[in-house]
């Protein structure tokens, strides 16, 4: 199915027109390659990218946390208020600490945490995920990770790659919002917002709410 600007506006009422136009062509050319083609699959995909990207406004992770926020969100990495204060409002330093030694990243000094921070419409994060995604879509994302947020085609493809790799089409067919959210988020953060996007998508795409 072909997406139209007006439909995305209705599903994402806070999206800017220029951002919708920026991604629209890529969405229409790429989704079918990943079999995101039925109304219900498209609705779930748009609901998730709507939340993850802040209605297409954000293509990379914002890590500009205050000391209080660091202690609240990343408490295990900042066990003391002094440490949280030392890292506060230093996004690169924060990323290198919280993403160190996991997801294929090196240690804090390697810079991998910042280099492979969350980017794209479904925040691709970590060196291992960048490598897998790059190999799948034919892009060298290890040496050019910024492509995930600077090229609309790569941004959409990275989201579709993640979607396909987690077998989310099958879950969308079952209308499993909660399970899809867990697969993407690792928990249920923003579930209410994701549900609101999904309900608007179902409404404006005339999908039976009981599906």
mmCIF file of C-alpha atoms in Angstrom:
data_model
loop_
_atom_site.group_PDB
_atom_site.id
_atom_site.type_symbol
_atom_site.label_atom_id
_atom_site.label_comp_id
_atom_site.label_asym_id
_atom_site.label_seq_id
_atom_site.Cartn_x
_atom_site.Cartn_y
_atom_site.Cartn_z
ATOM 1 C CA UNK A 1 0.000 0.000 0.000
ATOM 2 C CA UNK A 2 1.113 3.547 -0.733
ATOM 3 C CA UNK A 3 1.239 6.021 2.118
ATOM 4 C CA UNK A 4 0.076 9.577 1.617
ATOM 5 C CA UNK A 5 1.189 12.681 3.450
ATOM 6 C CA UNK A 6 -2.297 13.325 4.775
ATOM 7 C CA UNK A 7 -2.575 9.861 6.329
ATOM 8 C CA UNK A 8 0.712 10.233 8.199
ATOM 9 C CA UNK A 9 -0.418 13.669 9.389
ATOM 10 C CA UNK A 10 -3.569 12.106 10.811
ATOM 11 C CA UNK A 11 -1.647 9.313 12.529
ATOM 12 C CA UNK A 12 1.099 11.666 13.772
ATOM 13 C CA UNK A 13 -0.691 14.971 14.372
ATOM 14 C CA UNK A 14 2.419 16.577 15.892
ATOM 15 C CA UNK A 15 4.667 15.709 12.953
ATOM 16 C CA UNK A 16 6.034 18.575 10.878
ATOM 17 C CA UNK A 17 5.093 18.573 7.201
ATOM 18 C CA UNK A 18 8.704 18.863 6.076
ATOM 19 C CA UNK A 19 9.665 15.824 8.163
ATOM 20 C CA UNK A 20 6.830 13.770 6.673
ATOM 21 C CA UNK A 21 7.908 14.753 3.172
ATOM 22 C CA UNK A 22 11.520 13.935 4.020
ATOM 23 C CA UNK A 23 10.677 10.293 4.791
ATOM 24 C CA UNK A 24 7.589 9.664 2.641
ATOM 25 C CA UNK A 25 9.309 8.534 -0.554
ATOM 26 C CA UNK A 26 11.614 6.171 1.345
ATOM 27 C CA UNK A 27 8.703 4.722 3.315
ATOM 28 C CA UNK A 28 6.800 4.011 0.115
ATOM 29 C CA UNK A 29 9.782 2.446 -1.652
ATOM 30 C CA UNK A 30 11.208 0.401 1.224
ATOM 31 C CA UNK A 31 8.328 -1.016 3.312
ATOM 32 C CA UNK A 32 7.237 -3.455 0.597
ATOM 33 C CA UNK A 33 10.759 -4.929 0.432
ATOM 34 C CA UNK A 34 10.290 -6.069 4.033
ATOM 35 C CA UNK A 35 6.695 -7.256 3.513
ATOM 36 C CA UNK A 36 5.311 -4.441 5.653
ATOM 37 C CA UNK A 37 2.409 -4.268 3.250
ATOM 38 C CA UNK A 38 -0.887 -5.091 4.957
ATOM 39 C CA UNK A 39 -2.802 -2.296 6.698
ATOM 40 C CA UNK A 40 -2.263 -3.869 10.117
ATOM 41 C CA UNK A 41 1.491 -4.320 9.596
ATOM 42 C CA UNK A 42 1.832 -0.747 8.356
ATOM 43 C CA UNK A 43 -0.250 0.556 11.263
ATOM 44 C CA UNK A 44 1.957 -1.162 13.848
ATOM 45 C CA UNK A 45 5.148 -0.062 12.098
ATOM 46 C CA UNK A 46 4.012 3.574 11.957
ATOM 47 C CA UNK A 47 2.920 3.440 15.608
ATOM 48 C CA UNK A 48 6.355 2.292 16.708
ATOM 49 C CA UNK A 49 8.388 4.709 14.582
ATOM 50 C CA UNK A 50 5.970 7.473 15.565
ATOM 51 C CA UNK A 51 6.908 6.988 19.198
ATOM 52 C CA UNK A 52 10.588 6.152 18.707
ATOM 53 C CA UNK A 53 11.241 9.194 16.503
ATOM 54 C CA UNK A 54 8.986 11.664 18.311
ATOM 55 C CA UNK A 55 6.660 11.891 15.297
ATOM 56 C CA UNK A 56 9.573 11.878 12.830
ATOM 57 C CA UNK A 57 11.268 14.802 14.595
ATOM 58 C CA UNK A 58 14.290 12.996 16.033
ATOM 59 C CA UNK A 59 16.719 10.841 14.070
ATOM 60 C CA UNK A 60 19.266 10.352 16.832
ATOM 61 C CA UNK A 61 19.258 9.814 20.550
ATOM 62 C CA UNK A 62 19.258 12.806 22.870
ATOM 63 C CA UNK A 63 21.663 12.129 25.722
ATOM 64 C CA UNK A 64 21.821 15.631 27.190
ATOM 65 C CA UNK A 65 20.821 14.512 30.694
ATOM 66 C CA UNK A 66 20.980 16.487 33.916
ATOM 67 C CA UNK A 67 22.591 14.940 36.997
ATOM 68 C CA UNK A 68 19.153 14.187 38.463
ATOM 69 C CA UNK A 69 18.022 12.506 35.244
ATOM 70 C CA UNK A 70 21.198 10.429 35.051
ATOM 71 C CA UNK A 71 20.657 9.139 38.570
ATOM 72 C CA UNK A 72 17.034 8.319 37.732
ATOM 73 C CA UNK A 73 17.425 6.788 34.259
ATOM 74 C CA UNK A 74 20.930 5.317 34.422
ATOM 75 C CA UNK A 75 21.389 4.909 38.154
ATOM 76 C CA UNK A 76 23.517 1.772 37.952
ATOM 77 C CA UNK A 77 26.086 3.602 35.819
ATOM 78 C CA UNK A 78 26.139 6.663 38.064
ATOM 79 C CA UNK A 79 25.982 5.314 41.634
ATOM 80 C CA UNK A 80 26.964 8.600 43.288
ATOM 81 C CA UNK A 81 25.682 12.130 42.886
ATOM 82 C CA UNK A 82 29.263 13.310 42.348
ATOM 83 C CA UNK A 83 29.681 11.000 39.374
ATOM 84 C CA UNK A 84 26.318 12.030 37.939
ATOM 85 C CA UNK A 85 27.311 15.689 38.254
ATOM 86 C CA UNK A 86 30.613 15.013 36.511
ATOM 87 C CA UNK A 87 28.849 13.522 33.478
ATOM 88 C CA UNK A 88 25.776 15.796 33.426
ATOM 89 C CA UNK A 89 25.054 17.660 30.184
ATOM 90 C CA UNK A 90 27.936 15.891 28.411
ATOM 91 C CA UNK A 91 26.139 13.665 25.875
ATOM 92 C CA UNK A 92 29.254 12.101 24.349
ATOM 93 C CA UNK A 93 30.709 11.243 27.730
ATOM 94 C CA UNK A 94 27.363 9.840 28.903
ATOM 95 C CA UNK A 95 26.976 7.626 25.814
ATOM 96 C CA UNK A 96 30.469 6.259 26.133
ATOM 97 C CA UNK A 97 29.776 5.217 29.727
ATOM 98 C CA UNK A 98 26.266 3.776 29.509
ATOM 99 C CA UNK A 99 26.890 1.851 26.281
ATOM 100 C CA UNK A 100 30.412 0.622 27.099
ATOM 101 C CA UNK A 101 31.240 -3.090 26.916
ATOM 102 C CA UNK A 102 27.897 -4.180 25.536
ATOM 103 C CA UNK A 103 26.132 -4.597 22.191
ATOM 104 C CA UNK A 104 29.524 -5.164 20.597
ATOM 105 C CA UNK A 105 30.939 -1.865 21.856
ATOM 106 C CA UNK A 106 34.408 -1.479 23.330
ATOM 107 C CA UNK A 107 35.149 0.059 26.698
ATOM 108 C CA UNK A 108 34.331 3.622 27.719
ATOM 109 C CA UNK A 109 37.584 4.979 26.266
ATOM 110 C CA UNK A 110 36.899 3.410 22.852
ATOM 111 C CA UNK A 111 34.241 5.995 22.004
ATOM 112 C CA UNK A 112 31.958 3.282 20.612
ATOM 113 C CA UNK A 113 29.087 4.294 22.884
ATOM 114 C CA UNK A 114 28.853 7.697 21.241
ATOM 115 C CA UNK A 115 29.817 6.465 17.768
ATOM 116 C CA UNK A 116 27.064 3.865 17.750
ATOM 117 C CA UNK A 117 24.430 5.666 19.810
ATOM 118 C CA UNK A 118 20.751 5.376 18.951
ATOM 119 C CA UNK A 119 19.929 6.587 15.448
ATOM 120 C CA UNK A 120 17.193 6.161 12.868
ATOM 121 C CA UNK A 121 13.437 5.770 13.099
ATOM 122 C CA UNK A 122 13.808 2.777 15.422
ATOM 123 C CA UNK A 123 16.846 3.783 17.444
ATOM 124 C CA UNK A 124 19.550 1.436 16.136
ATOM 125 C CA UNK A 125 22.082 1.191 18.970
ATOM 126 C CA UNK A 126 25.426 -0.562 19.477
ATOM 127 C CA UNK A 127 28.277 -1.599 17.199
ATOM 128 C CA UNK A 128 26.953 -5.128 16.730
ATOM 129 C CA UNK A 129 23.560 -3.877 15.542
ATOM 130 C CA UNK A 130 25.165 -1.326 13.220
ATOM 131 C CA UNK A 131 27.342 -4.054 11.704
ATOM 132 C CA UNK A 132 24.444 -6.482 11.222
ATOM 133 C CA UNK A 133 22.217 -3.787 9.776
ATOM 134 C CA UNK A 134 24.931 -2.488 7.459
ATOM 135 C CA UNK A 135 25.593 -5.959 6.081
ATOM 136 C CA UNK A 136 21.879 -6.519 5.540
ATOM 137 C CA UNK A 137 21.213 -3.256 3.706
ATOM 138 C CA UNK A 138 24.514 -2.964 1.850
ATOM 139 C CA UNK A 139 25.968 0.022 3.693
ATOM 140 C CA UNK A 140 29.198 0.373 5.663
ATOM 141 C CA UNK A 141 27.596 1.621 8.849
ATOM 142 C CA UNK A 142 30.640 0.856 10.983
ATOM 143 C CA UNK A 143 32.653 3.572 9.251
ATOM 144 C CA UNK A 144 29.644 5.779 8.438
ATOM 145 C CA UNK A 145 27.185 5.344 11.317
ATOM 146 C CA UNK A 146 25.780 8.841 10.725
ATOM 147 C CA UNK A 147 24.069 7.573 7.557
ATOM 148 C CA UNK A 148 21.390 6.061 9.794
ATOM 149 C CA UNK A 149 20.194 9.544 10.691
ATOM 150 C CA UNK A 150 21.348 11.642 7.708
ATOM 151 C CA UNK A 151 19.978 9.580 4.806
ATOM 152 C CA UNK A 152 16.185 9.019 4.791
ATOM 153 C CA UNK A 153 16.474 5.775 2.833
ATOM 154 C CA UNK A 154 19.005 4.343 5.312
ATOM 155 C CA UNK A 155 16.935 5.579 8.264
ATOM 156 C CA UNK A 156 13.877 3.734 6.970
ATOM 157 C CA UNK A 157 15.862 0.654 5.952
ATOM 158 C CA UNK A 158 17.504 0.415 9.358
ATOM 159 C CA UNK A 159 14.074 0.473 10.998
ATOM 160 C CA UNK A 160 12.766 -2.143 8.579
ATOM 161 C CA UNK A 161 15.845 -4.305 9.142
ATOM 162 C CA UNK A 162 15.277 -4.186 12.888
ATOM 163 C CA UNK A 163 11.582 -4.935 12.369
ATOM 164 C CA UNK A 164 12.313 -7.934 10.169
ATOM 165 C CA UNK A 165 15.137 -9.263 12.353
ATOM 166 C CA UNK A 166 12.764 -9.419 15.336
ATOM 167 C CA UNK A 167 10.018 -11.061 13.227
ATOM 168 C CA UNK A 168 7.593 -8.273 14.023
ATOM 169 C CA UNK A 169 5.374 -8.736 10.958
ATOM 170 C CA UNK A 170 4.021 -11.940 12.501
ATOM 171 C CA UNK A 171 3.300 -10.139 15.767
ATOM 172 C CA UNK A 172 1.646 -7.271 13.900
ATOM 173 C CA UNK A 173 -0.605 -9.798 12.158
ATOM 174 C CA UNK A 174 -1.732 -10.852 15.646
ATOM 175 C CA UNK A 175 -2.162 -7.211 16.730
ATOM 176 C CA UNK A 176 0.361 -7.778 19.553
ATOM 177 C CA UNK A 177 1.244 -4.213 20.524
ATOM 178 C CA UNK A 178 2.682 -5.130 23.920
ATOM 179 C CA UNK A 179 4.963 -7.866 22.578
ATOM 180 C CA UNK A 180 6.162 -5.684 19.696
ATOM 181 C CA UNK A 181 6.941 -2.894 22.148
ATOM 182 C CA UNK A 182 8.971 -5.275 24.320
ATOM 183 C CA UNK A 183 10.932 -6.456 21.268
ATOM 184 C CA UNK A 184 11.786 -2.874 20.311
ATOM 185 C CA UNK A 185 12.147 -1.196 23.683
ATOM 186 C CA UNK A 186 13.214 -4.057 25.899
ATOM 187 C CA UNK A 187 10.350 -3.070 28.202
ATOM 188 C CA UNK A 188 7.094 -1.170 27.953
ATOM 189 C CA UNK A 189 8.353 2.424 27.989
ATOM 190 C CA UNK A 190 5.930 4.702 26.144
ATOM 191 C CA UNK A 191 3.296 2.003 25.716
ATOM 192 C CA UNK A 192 0.414 4.451 26.116
ATOM 193 C CA UNK A 193 1.872 6.745 23.449
ATOM 194 C CA UNK A 194 2.488 3.828 21.082
ATOM 195 C CA UNK A 195 -1.098 2.689 21.629
ATOM 196 C CA UNK A 196 -2.394 6.154 20.777
ATOM 197 C CA UNK A 197 -0.462 6.128 17.481
ATOM 198 C CA UNK A 198 -1.782 2.654 16.722
ATOM 199 C CA UNK A 199 -5.380 3.584 17.475
ATOM 200 C CA UNK A 200 -5.170 6.615 15.178
ATOM 201 C CA UNK A 201 -3.629 4.443 12.464
ATOM 202 C CA UNK A 202 -6.443 1.934 12.769
ATOM 203 C CA UNK A 203 -9.019 4.710 12.712
ATOM 204 C CA UNK A 204 -7.692 6.515 9.652
ATOM 205 C CA UNK A 205 -6.763 3.327 7.797
ATOM 206 C CA UNK A 206 -10.218 1.871 8.519
ATOM 207 C CA UNK A 207 -8.870 -1.180 10.303
ATOM 208 C CA UNK A 208 -11.315 -3.087 12.491
ATOM 209 C CA UNK A 209 -10.345 -2.225 16.104
ATOM 210 C CA UNK A 210 -11.137 -5.792 17.084
ATOM 211 C CA UNK A 211 -8.545 -7.281 14.724
#
